[in-house]
Amino acid sequence: MMEEEESRLTNRGKNIKEQRRSAPERITTTSAGMCSADTFVMTALPAPRRIASDLTPLPEALDTQDTMKQFLSDRILKAARVVYGALIERNPGLIRDRKHHLKTYRQCCSGKELVDWLMKLNDCFQSRSQAVGMWQVLVDEGILVHVKQELNFHDKDTQFYRFMETEFDLNHTNNEKDSKEDELQEGLALLVQMGPDALLNMILRKCPSQRSTEDVEVIYEELLHVKAVAHLSTSVRKELAAVLVFESHAKAGTVLFSQGDKGTSWYIIWKGSVNVITHGKGLVTTLHEGDDFGQLALVNDAPRAATIILREDNCHFLRVDKQDFIRILKDVEANTVRLEEHGKVVLVLEKSSGQESPLQGGSGSSSKYTVMSGTPEKILEHLLETIKLDTNGSDSIDPCPSEGSELEKAAYALNTKQKIVKLVGQWVALCSPLLKEDLVALQFLEKLREEVMSDSRLSNMLKEQLRDRRKNRVLENGCQTLTKLNQKFDWFTAYEEPLGKCQSIRAQDKVLYEIFKPDHNAVTLMLPVNTSVQDIMSVLVNPGGDHVLVKMNSSGERVQLKLEATAVSMSLGLNERLFLCTASQVEQLMPLKEQLGPEQNTMDTLEQMCSKDIASQLTNYDWELFTAMHEVELVYYIFGRHKFPGTTTANLERFVRRFNEVQYWVVTELCLCEDLMKRATLLKKFIKIATVLKEQKNLNSFFAVMFGLSNSAVQRLYKTWERVPSKTKRIYCAYERLLDPSRNHRAYRLAVAKLNPPYIPFMPLLLKDMTFIHEGNKNYTDSLVNFEKMRMIAKTVKIVRGCRSQPYVPSSPQKGLTERMFLEAPAIRISTYSDQSLTLRSVANIRHYIQNLKVIDNQKKLTQLSRAIEH
C-alpha cells in the first residue's frame, strides 16, 4: 500500500508542472520604447485605446511563453535545491515518519513546521502567509507534494508534505560555504517575490464558501485592476470577490461553450486567450487577459451567441455562475436609492458597509450611502450634509430644521456655514497654487473672506483651521516659522509652494520656442506656454500663405501640427524639433545633427563618478521635477487639457520626458562603448546605479535604468553580459522581476505597497491606471455625473499626494548608503563603495552632467551600433 502511495506521489511530481503552472513568468523585452510626454502604452492588460495619435509605447514583453516558463522553472528548481539543502543541513529532524489517524506517512514534514522553520531562517518573512506563499510556489511546481495530493499548502500540524528529492535531484547543491549562503538568500528572495501570486492562485482555487474574509479582500484588491470589472462599483466588486470560481483548462483548442448553448456562467480571462467564433463569419475576435465574455446570455436569458475556443494551453478563468450573477444584480438594485426632483433623478446613492468616507452619509450604523452619480449641485449638497465638523465624526445639530425653534434654525444655519468654510478651506489646501492664478476663484474667495470675517464664530474657526495646518507644515518641514494671522487673513497664508531649484511652469508663463527652417537656421521666440500653433504662425509668417508647422523626430518621421494645437513646445518628445516650412517642403525636411544624438560615449567622465553620487543626483533632480508638478495635472492630462482652458500639463510632461531620457541614456552609453572590458564595467555600473535608486525609493528612474538595460540593443550584447560578475547578474535578474507586466504589474504593486513616503512612483504606470479608469468608464450615466469614476481617479491621484506627504532630504555624496526601505531582500544588496573616484568629481559637475544627458532615441540606430560592437 505504501509502495502505491509512493508511486502516485512520484508520478504527480513529474506531471504537476504540465497540469497547472501558475507562477508568473520572467519577462524580457524585445525593444525599449518611449513613454512620450503626450502618451504611452504599457503591457500586461490590453492597452487602452489611446490618448493621442502620436503615442510611443513602452517596452512590450516577448510572447515566447514556453521559453520564459522553462527559464523560470530552472530558477525555481535552483532555489528549491538550496532551500532543501539548508533544511537538511540545519534541521534534518523536520523530515521524519509521522502518524495521523492510525496511518503512517513516511519521511515528510508538517506544514506548520515548514512555516516555523522559514520564519526563523530569514527575517525577510514578515508574516506566516508570506511563508505559506513561498511553499505554495514549490507545491505548484510539483517539487513539494502533499501526501494526499491536495493542491494547496496548509499551515497546519496535520497536513504533511514530501520533497520530491529523487525526481528533481534536490541534493545537487554547491559545497562552498560562502557561495551556499549567497545562493540561499538569492533563492529565498526569488520565492518571496513569487509567493504572492502563488498564494492568490491558492485562494482562487478554494471553494467560495471556504474563503475567509481576508481571502475575499485579497481577491477584491486584484479585481481593482481587471478591465472587465473596472466599470463596476466597489460593492459589486466585493460581492464578485466572494463568489468567483477559478476554472482552468490545459489544452489549446478546448471548446469552452458553443453557439446556441444555454448560458450558465460569465467568464473573465485570468490568464491566456480565447478565440470567438460565430456561424457564417468564423473567427470574429480574440480576447486576452482581463477581457470577459458570456454576460449577454445571462442578462437576456438567451442562448450563447458565439463559440469560445481556447487559443493557447493552460488558460485560467474566473467564473461567475448564473444564480450568483442574477443575485448580485438584484442586490445592487435593492441597495440603490434614487432621489428625484420634478420627475427627474438628480442623485443616485448606493448602500454599502464599512469605513465611512467623506462622501458617505449615515450616523452611527454600519450601513452607509455612497454617491454613485448625480448632478453637480446635488453631489455638492450631499457632501455638505454629510461632512463632519468635529473630530469624532458626528454632528450635534439636527439636520432637519424645518420644524423647531428659531434658536434651532439659527444653530442649523451656523452649522451649514461652518461646513462650507471647512470645505472651502480643504479645497484651498488641495489646489492652492492653481487657485492663485484663477481670477474667478480669487474673487469668490475674497467675497467669502469678507462674509467670514464679519462673523466672529466663523472667522475664529477658520483661523484655528489654518493655524493647525501651518503647525503641521512646520512639523513636516522643520524649517518654517509661525506667523500670527493678521486681521485681514490670506487664504493662502498656510500654503507655501515647495522650494526647489526647478520651478513649476504656470499656464501664463513664457517659455522658449525654438523653430527651425528647412536650411536648419533657427528662430527663437519667448511665448506663453499654452500658445497655439495658429499664434506661433502669425508671429513668424504673413497670413494666407501655405506655411505649416511640423514636428520631426530623430528618425525623420514628420507630423504636421493642427492650427488649434497648443503647448507644442512642452509636448515634444526626446530629440524632437519644430520646423516651419511650406507644404511642398515637408517631405524634404531632414533631422538636425543634434537630433541624431552623440557620436561618442561619456565613459571617461562616468568612470570618475561614484555610482552612488550619480544615483543621488538623479534622485535629487527627479524630486525637483516631481514636486514642481501639481497632481491635478494628471486629471488634465487624462481627460484632455483642451477641456480645461487656462491650465497646463507642462510639468507632468517634463517629468514623463525625463523617464525616456534616462532610459535612452543607459542604452546610448553602452552602445557607443566599443571596448569590451570598459563596456562590461559600464554595464555593472548601471546595475549599481539601479541598486542605489531603488534604495533611495526613486522608482521612476529605477525603472528607467532597468528598461534601458532590458532594451534589445543591450540584451543582445552577450559577450558583455558574460563579463559581468555572477553576483551582479543575479541582482539584475532579481530586479527584472519588478518589470514583470503580468497581472497588471502586480510585482511592482506589491513592492510599492511596502513603502513609506517620501518616494517617487513609477509615473507611466500611474498614468496608465488613470487611462484605464477613464476609458473604461463613462463621464456621465443617464445624464448624471459618474461620481464612482471620479472617486476611482481620485484614489490614483491621492497616491501622488501620498508620495510627497513627507519631506525629502537630498542625499549627500559623502554619507553612507541610504537606508534600505524598498524590498526585504538582503541577498540582492551590493556595495556601491567599490568606485575609487569618490572625490574626483564635484557635486556641481555631476549635477550638470545628469541634467544635460545626450541620448540617441532612434531604436534602429541603437541596434546598428549594438551589432557593430558585437557581431
Tab-separated table of C-alpha atoms in Angstrom, residues 120-456:
chain	number	residue	atom	x	y	z
A	120	LYS	CA	13.275	31.560	11.969
A	121	LEU	CA	15.593	31.159	8.985
A	122	ASN	CA	15.236	34.622	7.472
A	123	ASP	CA	13.850	37.955	8.634
A	124	CYS	CA	12.555	38.752	5.136
A	125	PHE	CA	9.359	36.877	6.060
A	126	GLN	CA	7.092	39.383	7.745
A	127	SER	CA	4.079	37.106	8.131
A	128	ARG	CA	3.179	33.436	8.102
A	129	SER	CA	1.071	33.932	4.963
A	130	GLN	CA	4.207	35.153	3.177
A	131	ALA	CA	5.992	31.920	4.106
A	132	VAL	CA	2.933	29.909	3.037
A	133	GLY	CA	3.106	31.628	-0.353
A	134	MET	CA	6.743	30.592	-0.736
A	135	TRP	CA	5.970	26.932	-0.041
A	136	GLN	CA	2.973	27.162	-2.373
A	137	VAL	CA	5.364	28.062	-5.213
A	138	LEU	CA	7.138	24.719	-4.686
A	139	VAL	CA	3.801	22.888	-4.422
A	140	ASP	CA	2.688	24.417	-7.733
A	141	GLU	CA	5.914	23.224	-9.344
A	142	GLY	CA	5.476	19.680	-8.005
A	143	ILE	CA	8.722	19.909	-6.011
A	144	LEU	CA	6.858	19.761	-2.693
A	145	VAL	CA	3.904	17.345	-2.682
A	146	HIS	CA	1.042	16.837	-0.236
A	147	VAL	CA	0.798	13.220	0.906
A	148	LYS	CA	-2.868	13.168	-0.157
A	149	GLN	CA	-2.169	15.082	-3.361
A	150	GLU	CA	-4.001	18.242	-2.308
A	151	LEU	CA	-3.165	21.275	-4.414
A	152	ASN	CA	-2.971	23.895	-1.646
A	153	PHE	CA	-0.341	24.311	1.052
A	154	HIS	CA	-1.740	24.432	4.594
A	155	ASP	CA	-0.045	25.929	7.659
A	156	LYS	CA	-1.179	23.060	9.913
A	157	ASP	CA	0.391	20.347	12.039
A	158	THR	CA	-1.793	17.664	10.488
A	159	GLN	CA	-1.001	18.459	6.844
A	160	PHE	CA	2.069	16.582	5.588
A	161	TYR	CA	4.332	17.246	2.604
A	162	ARG	CA	7.225	15.487	0.908
A	163	PHE	CA	10.097	16.881	-1.124
A	164	MET	CA	10.459	15.080	-4.474
A	165	GLU	CA	14.157	14.620	-3.770
A	166	THR	CA	14.994	11.989	-6.383
A	167	GLU	CA	12.801	13.313	-9.199
A	168	PHE	CA	14.271	16.820	-9.012
A	169	ASP	CA	17.808	15.929	-7.855
A	170	LEU	CA	17.405	18.205	-4.819
A	171	ASN	CA	20.736	17.088	-3.314
A	172	HIS	CA	22.618	18.725	-6.209
A	173	THR	CA	23.982	21.802	-4.391
A	174	ASN	CA	27.163	23.884	-4.102
A	175	ASN	CA	29.571	22.842	-1.325
A	176	GLU	CA	31.337	26.200	-0.878
A	177	LYS	CA	30.074	27.773	2.350
A	178	ASP	CA	30.070	31.435	1.245
A	179	SER	CA	28.548	30.603	-2.112
A	180	LYS	CA	25.860	28.423	-0.473
A	181	GLU	CA	24.758	31.268	1.795
A	182	ASP	CA	24.581	33.706	-1.140
A	183	GLU	CA	22.585	31.212	-3.188
A	184	LEU	CA	20.236	30.566	-0.257
A	185	GLN	CA	19.479	34.249	0.178
A	186	GLU	CA	19.045	34.663	-3.578
A	187	GLY	CA	16.717	31.650	-3.735
A	188	LEU	CA	14.619	32.905	-0.831
A	189	ALA	CA	14.372	36.340	-2.452
A	190	LEU	CA	13.042	34.777	-5.667
A	191	LEU	CA	10.493	32.611	-3.851
A	192	VAL	CA	9.367	35.514	-1.657
A	193	GLN	CA	8.742	37.601	-4.782
A	194	MET	CA	6.759	34.789	-6.409
A	195	GLY	CA	4.865	33.838	-3.253
A	196	PRO	CA	2.003	36.379	-3.521
A	197	ASP	CA	0.994	35.103	-6.961
A	198	ALA	CA	1.038	31.506	-5.755
A	199	LEU	CA	-0.942	32.498	-2.665
A	200	LEU	CA	-3.504	34.314	-4.796
A	201	ASN	CA	-3.983	31.310	-7.067
A	202	MET	CA	-4.329	29.123	-3.983
A	203	ILE	CA	-7.109	31.396	-2.687
A	204	LEU	CA	-8.849	31.365	-6.068
A	205	ARG	CA	-8.798	27.566	-6.146
A	206	LYS	CA	-10.697	27.430	-2.867
A	207	CYS	CA	-14.423	26.831	-2.970
A	208	PRO	CA	-16.080	30.268	-2.471
A	209	SER	CA	-17.789	29.030	0.693
A	210	GLN	CA	-14.384	28.191	2.209
A	211	ARG	CA	-12.800	31.607	1.658
A	212	SER	CA	-12.084	33.725	4.697
A	213	THR	CA	-12.744	37.452	4.952
A	214	GLU	CA	-9.025	38.019	4.298
A	215	ASP	CA	-9.218	35.806	1.195
A	216	VAL	CA	-12.109	37.830	-0.220
A	217	GLU	CA	-10.208	41.071	0.433
A	218	VAL	CA	-7.169	39.735	-1.473
A	219	ILE	CA	-9.353	38.856	-4.478
A	220	TYR	CA	-11.084	42.236	-4.308
A	221	GLU	CA	-7.730	44.051	-4.444
A	222	GLU	CA	-6.866	42.095	-7.596
A	223	LEU	CA	-10.194	42.955	-9.219
A	224	LEU	CA	-9.369	46.657	-8.928
A	225	HIS	CA	-7.001	46.208	-11.883
A	226	VAL	CA	-9.108	43.884	-14.056
A	227	LYS	CA	-10.544	45.591	-17.116
A	228	ALA	CA	-13.749	43.547	-17.209
A	229	VAL	CA	-14.936	44.891	-13.839
A	230	ALA	CA	-13.423	48.399	-13.997
A	231	HIS	CA	-16.854	49.964	-14.544
A	232	LEU	CA	-18.477	48.220	-11.578
A	233	SER	CA	-18.999	49.818	-8.194
A	234	THR	CA	-16.970	48.936	-5.129
A	235	SER	CA	-19.822	46.970	-3.534
A	236	VAL	CA	-20.386	44.894	-6.680
A	237	ARG	CA	-16.676	44.071	-6.947
A	238	LYS	CA	-16.679	42.948	-3.320
A	239	GLU	CA	-19.663	40.694	-3.951
A	240	LEU	CA	-17.961	39.244	-7.015
A	241	ALA	CA	-14.817	38.545	-4.979
A	242	ALA	CA	-16.883	36.319	-2.682
A	243	VAL	CA	-18.442	34.169	-5.435
A	244	LEU	CA	-15.801	33.946	-8.206
A	245	VAL	CA	-14.872	30.385	-9.132
A	246	PHE	CA	-11.447	29.501	-10.512
A	247	GLU	CA	-11.539	27.383	-13.669
A	248	SER	CA	-8.588	26.191	-15.733
A	249	HIS	CA	-8.153	24.240	-18.967
A	250	ALA	CA	-4.882	22.662	-20.033
A	251	LYS	CA	-5.047	22.393	-23.822
A	252	ALA	CA	-5.465	24.861	-26.665
A	253	GLY	CA	-8.443	24.033	-28.872
A	254	THR	CA	-10.716	23.160	-25.955
A	255	VAL	CA	-14.269	24.402	-26.569
A	256	LEU	CA	-15.483	26.272	-23.507
A	257	PHE	CA	-19.017	26.531	-24.855
A	258	SER	CA	-20.699	26.523	-28.258
A	259	GLN	CA	-23.028	28.911	-30.034
A	260	GLY	CA	-26.613	28.070	-29.137
A	261	ASP	CA	-25.758	26.553	-25.727
A	262	LYS	CA	-27.689	27.693	-22.689
A	263	GLY	CA	-25.922	30.482	-20.813
A	264	THR	CA	-24.853	29.329	-17.360
A	265	SER	CA	-21.824	31.473	-16.453
A	266	TRP	CA	-19.982	34.728	-17.030
A	267	TYR	CA	-16.211	34.373	-17.618
A	268	ILE	CA	-13.256	36.705	-17.019
A	269	ILE	CA	-9.942	35.695	-18.603
A	270	TRP	CA	-7.388	35.486	-15.794
A	271	LYS	CA	-4.581	34.047	-17.896
A	272	GLY	CA	-4.316	33.141	-21.568
A	273	SER	CA	-6.554	33.991	-24.531
A	274	VAL	CA	-9.568	32.665	-26.433
A	275	ASN	CA	-10.972	32.886	-29.957
A	276	VAL	CA	-14.577	33.999	-30.519
A	277	ILE	CA	-16.205	32.171	-33.453
A	278	THR	CA	-19.709	32.534	-34.918
A	279	HIS	CA	-21.575	30.569	-37.582
A	280	GLY	CA	-21.069	32.025	-41.033
A	281	LYS	CA	-18.351	34.509	-40.004
A	282	GLY	CA	-15.721	32.266	-38.493
A	283	LEU	CA	-13.181	33.981	-36.239
A	284	VAL	CA	-14.709	37.249	-35.055
A	285	THR	CA	-12.145	38.390	-32.499
A	286	THR	CA	-9.574	37.247	-29.949
A	287	LEU	CA	-9.942	38.033	-26.242
A	288	HIS	CA	-6.999	38.292	-23.850
A	289	GLU	CA	-6.190	38.585	-20.145
A	290	GLY	CA	-8.622	40.964	-18.433
A	291	ASP	CA	-11.366	40.602	-21.078
A	292	ASP	CA	-14.706	38.943	-20.345
A	293	PHE	CA	-17.404	37.071	-22.241
A	294	GLY	CA	-20.721	35.296	-21.676
A	295	GLN	CA	-22.502	38.083	-19.825
A	296	LEU	CA	-25.064	38.870	-22.525
A	297	ALA	CA	-26.678	35.428	-22.435
A	298	LEU	CA	-27.196	35.749	-18.674
A	299	VAL	CA	-28.662	39.251	-18.805
A	300	ASN	CA	-31.042	38.437	-21.660
A	301	ASP	CA	-31.604	34.795	-20.644
A	302	ALA	CA	-30.734	33.869	-24.234
A	303	PRO	CA	-28.604	31.145	-25.888
A	304	ARG	CA	-24.880	31.705	-26.390
A	305	ALA	CA	-24.241	34.000	-29.351
A	306	ALA	CA	-20.796	32.594	-30.198
A	307	THR	CA	-18.445	29.664	-29.676
A	308	ILE	CA	-15.445	30.170	-27.379
A	309	ILE	CA	-12.289	28.143	-28.076
A	310	LEU	CA	-9.032	28.253	-26.096
A	311	ARG	CA	-6.293	29.884	-28.148
A	312	GLU	CA	-3.374	28.589	-26.041
A	313	ASP	CA	-2.502	25.992	-23.427
A	314	ASN	CA	-3.072	26.447	-19.719
A	315	CYS	CA	-5.803	29.093	-19.726
A	316	HIS	CA	-7.260	30.278	-16.418
A	317	PHE	CA	-10.673	31.872	-15.935
A	318	LEU	CA	-12.658	33.499	-13.153
A	319	ARG	CA	-16.246	32.288	-13.453
A	320	VAL	CA	-19.452	33.757	-12.054
A	321	ASP	CA	-22.353	31.333	-12.206
A	322	LYS	CA	-25.781	32.496	-13.316
A	323	GLN	CA	-27.516	32.313	-9.938
A	324	ASP	CA	-24.795	34.447	-8.301
A	325	PHE	CA	-24.793	36.867	-11.246
A	326	ILE	CA	-28.568	37.413	-11.043
A	327	ARG	CA	-28.456	37.722	-7.237
A	328	ILE	CA	-25.744	40.410	-7.381
A	329	LEU	CA	-27.767	42.373	-9.946
A	330	LYS	CA	-30.798	42.191	-7.664
A	331	ASP	CA	-28.715	43.209	-4.631
A	332	VAL	CA	-27.413	46.232	-6.492
A	333	GLU	CA	-30.925	47.330	-7.361
A	334	ALA	CA	-32.191	46.691	-3.826
A	335	ASN	CA	-29.365	48.740	-2.313
A	336	THR	CA	-29.725	51.652	-4.728
A	337	VAL	CA	-31.557	54.833	-3.703
A	338	ARG	CA	-32.608	57.346	-6.357
A	339	LEU	CA	-33.560	60.880	-5.361
A	340	GLU	CA	-35.855	62.724	-7.756
A	341	GLU	CA	-36.767	66.341	-8.301
A	342	HIS	CA	-39.518	67.404	-10.714
A	343	GLY	CA	-39.745	63.852	-12.017
A	344	LYS	CA	-36.028	63.537	-12.822
A	345	VAL	CA	-33.372	61.562	-10.947
A	346	VAL	CA	-30.804	64.011	-9.521
A	347	LEU	CA	-28.797	61.790	-7.150
A	348	VAL	CA	-28.077	58.037	-7.043
A	349	LEU	CA	-26.810	56.535	-3.775
A	350	GLU	CA	-25.748	53.003	-3.053
A	351	LYS	CA	-25.962	51.370	0.343
A	352	SER	CA	-22.647	49.991	1.463
A	353	SER	CA	-20.902	48.748	4.571
A	354	GLY	CA	-17.511	49.524	6.013
A	355	GLN	CA	-15.462	52.535	6.929
A	356	GLU	CA	-17.083	55.867	6.336
A	357	SER	CA	-15.645	58.185	3.750
A	358	PRO	CA	-16.157	61.924	3.334
A	359	LEU	CA	-18.877	61.265	0.797
A	360	GLN	CA	-20.773	58.714	2.874
A	361	GLY	CA	-23.717	59.533	4.996
A	362	GLY	CA	-25.252	57.837	7.985
A	363	SER	CA	-24.783	58.376	11.629
A	364	GLY	CA	-23.511	55.523	13.737
A	365	SER	CA	-24.835	52.471	11.887
A	366	SER	CA	-22.720	50.093	9.833
A	367	SER	CA	-24.645	50.918	6.657
A	368	LYS	CA	-23.541	53.953	4.686
A	369	TYR	CA	-24.696	55.530	1.460
A	370	THR	CA	-22.126	56.251	-1.200
A	371	VAL	CA	-22.695	58.687	-4.046
A	372	MET	CA	-22.679	56.863	-7.383
A	373	SER	CA	-23.889	59.615	-9.685
A	374	GLY	CA	-25.785	62.862	-9.633
A	375	THR	CA	-25.986	66.447	-10.789
A	376	PRO	CA	-23.036	68.602	-9.662
A	377	GLU	CA	-25.323	70.655	-7.413
A	378	LYS	CA	-26.824	67.629	-5.686
A	379	ILE	CA	-23.452	65.943	-5.190
A	380	LEU	CA	-22.137	69.100	-3.518
A	381	GLU	CA	-25.313	69.413	-1.444
A	382	HIS	CA	-24.944	65.802	-0.265
A	383	LEU	CA	-21.316	66.424	0.591
A	384	LEU	CA	-22.221	69.395	2.766
A	385	GLU	CA	-24.912	67.378	4.510
A	386	THR	CA	-22.581	64.520	5.368
A	387	ILE	CA	-19.328	66.361	6.091
A	388	LYS	CA	-18.337	66.212	9.761
A	389	LEU	CA	-17.118	69.219	11.710
A	390	ASP	CA	-15.824	67.586	14.874
A	391	THR	CA	-13.024	65.081	15.178
A	392	ASN	CA	-15.157	62.116	16.312
A	393	GLY	CA	-17.169	62.147	13.088
A	394	SER	CA	-20.559	63.266	14.349
A	395	ASP	CA	-22.604	66.445	14.389
A	396	SER	CA	-24.690	67.624	17.284
A	397	ILE	CA	-27.036	69.650	15.075
A	398	ASP	CA	-30.290	68.166	13.803
A	399	PRO	CA	-30.038	68.205	10.002
A	400	CYS	CA	-33.773	68.845	9.575
A	401	PRO	CA	-34.592	72.367	10.797
A	402	SER	CA	-37.935	72.766	9.013
A	403	GLU	CA	-39.638	72.423	12.360
A	404	GLY	CA	-38.316	73.790	15.611
A	405	SER	CA	-37.495	76.973	17.422
A	406	GLU	CA	-35.741	79.968	15.927
A	407	LEU	CA	-32.708	79.065	18.038
A	408	GLU	CA	-32.526	75.604	16.482
A	409	LYS	CA	-32.848	77.047	12.988
A	410	ALA	CA	-30.085	79.557	13.723
A	411	ALA	CA	-27.878	76.746	15.028
A	412	TYR	CA	-28.516	74.767	11.849
A	413	ALA	CA	-27.669	77.773	9.666
A	414	LEU	CA	-24.415	78.316	11.559
A	415	ASN	CA	-23.596	74.620	11.258
A	416	THR	CA	-24.106	74.773	7.491
A	417	LYS	CA	-21.910	77.865	7.160
A	418	GLN	CA	-19.167	76.196	9.184
A	419	LYS	CA	-19.274	73.192	6.876
A	420	ILE	CA	-18.949	75.464	3.848
A	421	VAL	CA	-15.960	77.215	5.405
A	422	LYS	CA	-14.345	73.858	6.215
A	423	LEU	CA	-14.953	72.550	2.701
A	424	VAL	CA	-13.535	75.675	1.055
A	425	GLY	CA	-10.520	75.518	3.365
A	426	GLN	CA	-9.841	71.948	2.240
A	427	TRP	CA	-10.273	73.000	-1.394
A	428	VAL	CA	-7.694	75.760	-0.975
A	429	ALA	CA	-5.333	73.318	0.750
A	430	LEU	CA	-5.525	70.938	-2.222
A	431	CYS	CA	-5.415	73.456	-5.060
A	432	SER	CA	-3.668	76.497	-3.604
A	433	PRO	CA	-1.103	77.070	-6.429
A	434	LEU	CA	-3.814	76.780	-9.086
A	435	LEU	CA	-6.355	78.978	-7.332
A	436	LYS	CA	-3.811	81.798	-7.025
A	437	GLU	CA	-3.828	82.049	-10.829
A	438	ASP	CA	-7.620	81.809	-11.243
A	439	LEU	CA	-9.274	85.246	-11.187
A	440	VAL	CA	-12.800	83.848	-10.773
A	441	ALA	CA	-11.709	81.713	-7.837
A	442	LEU	CA	-9.873	84.639	-6.241
A	443	GLN	CA	-12.985	86.818	-6.490
A	444	PHE	CA	-15.076	84.095	-4.883
A	445	LEU	CA	-12.559	83.595	-2.062
A	446	GLU	CA	-12.363	87.324	-1.394
A	447	LYS	CA	-16.139	87.611	-1.177
A	448	LEU	CA	-16.304	84.613	1.144
A	449	ARG	CA	-13.474	86.054	3.259
A	450	GLU	CA	-15.495	89.206	3.829
A	451	GLU	CA	-18.527	87.162	4.885
A	452	VAL	CA	-16.434	85.034	7.240
A	453	MET	CA	-14.654	87.975	8.849
A	454	SER	CA	-17.996	89.612	9.601
A	455	ASP	CA	-18.933	86.641	11.821
A	456	SER	CA	-16.516	86.020	14.698
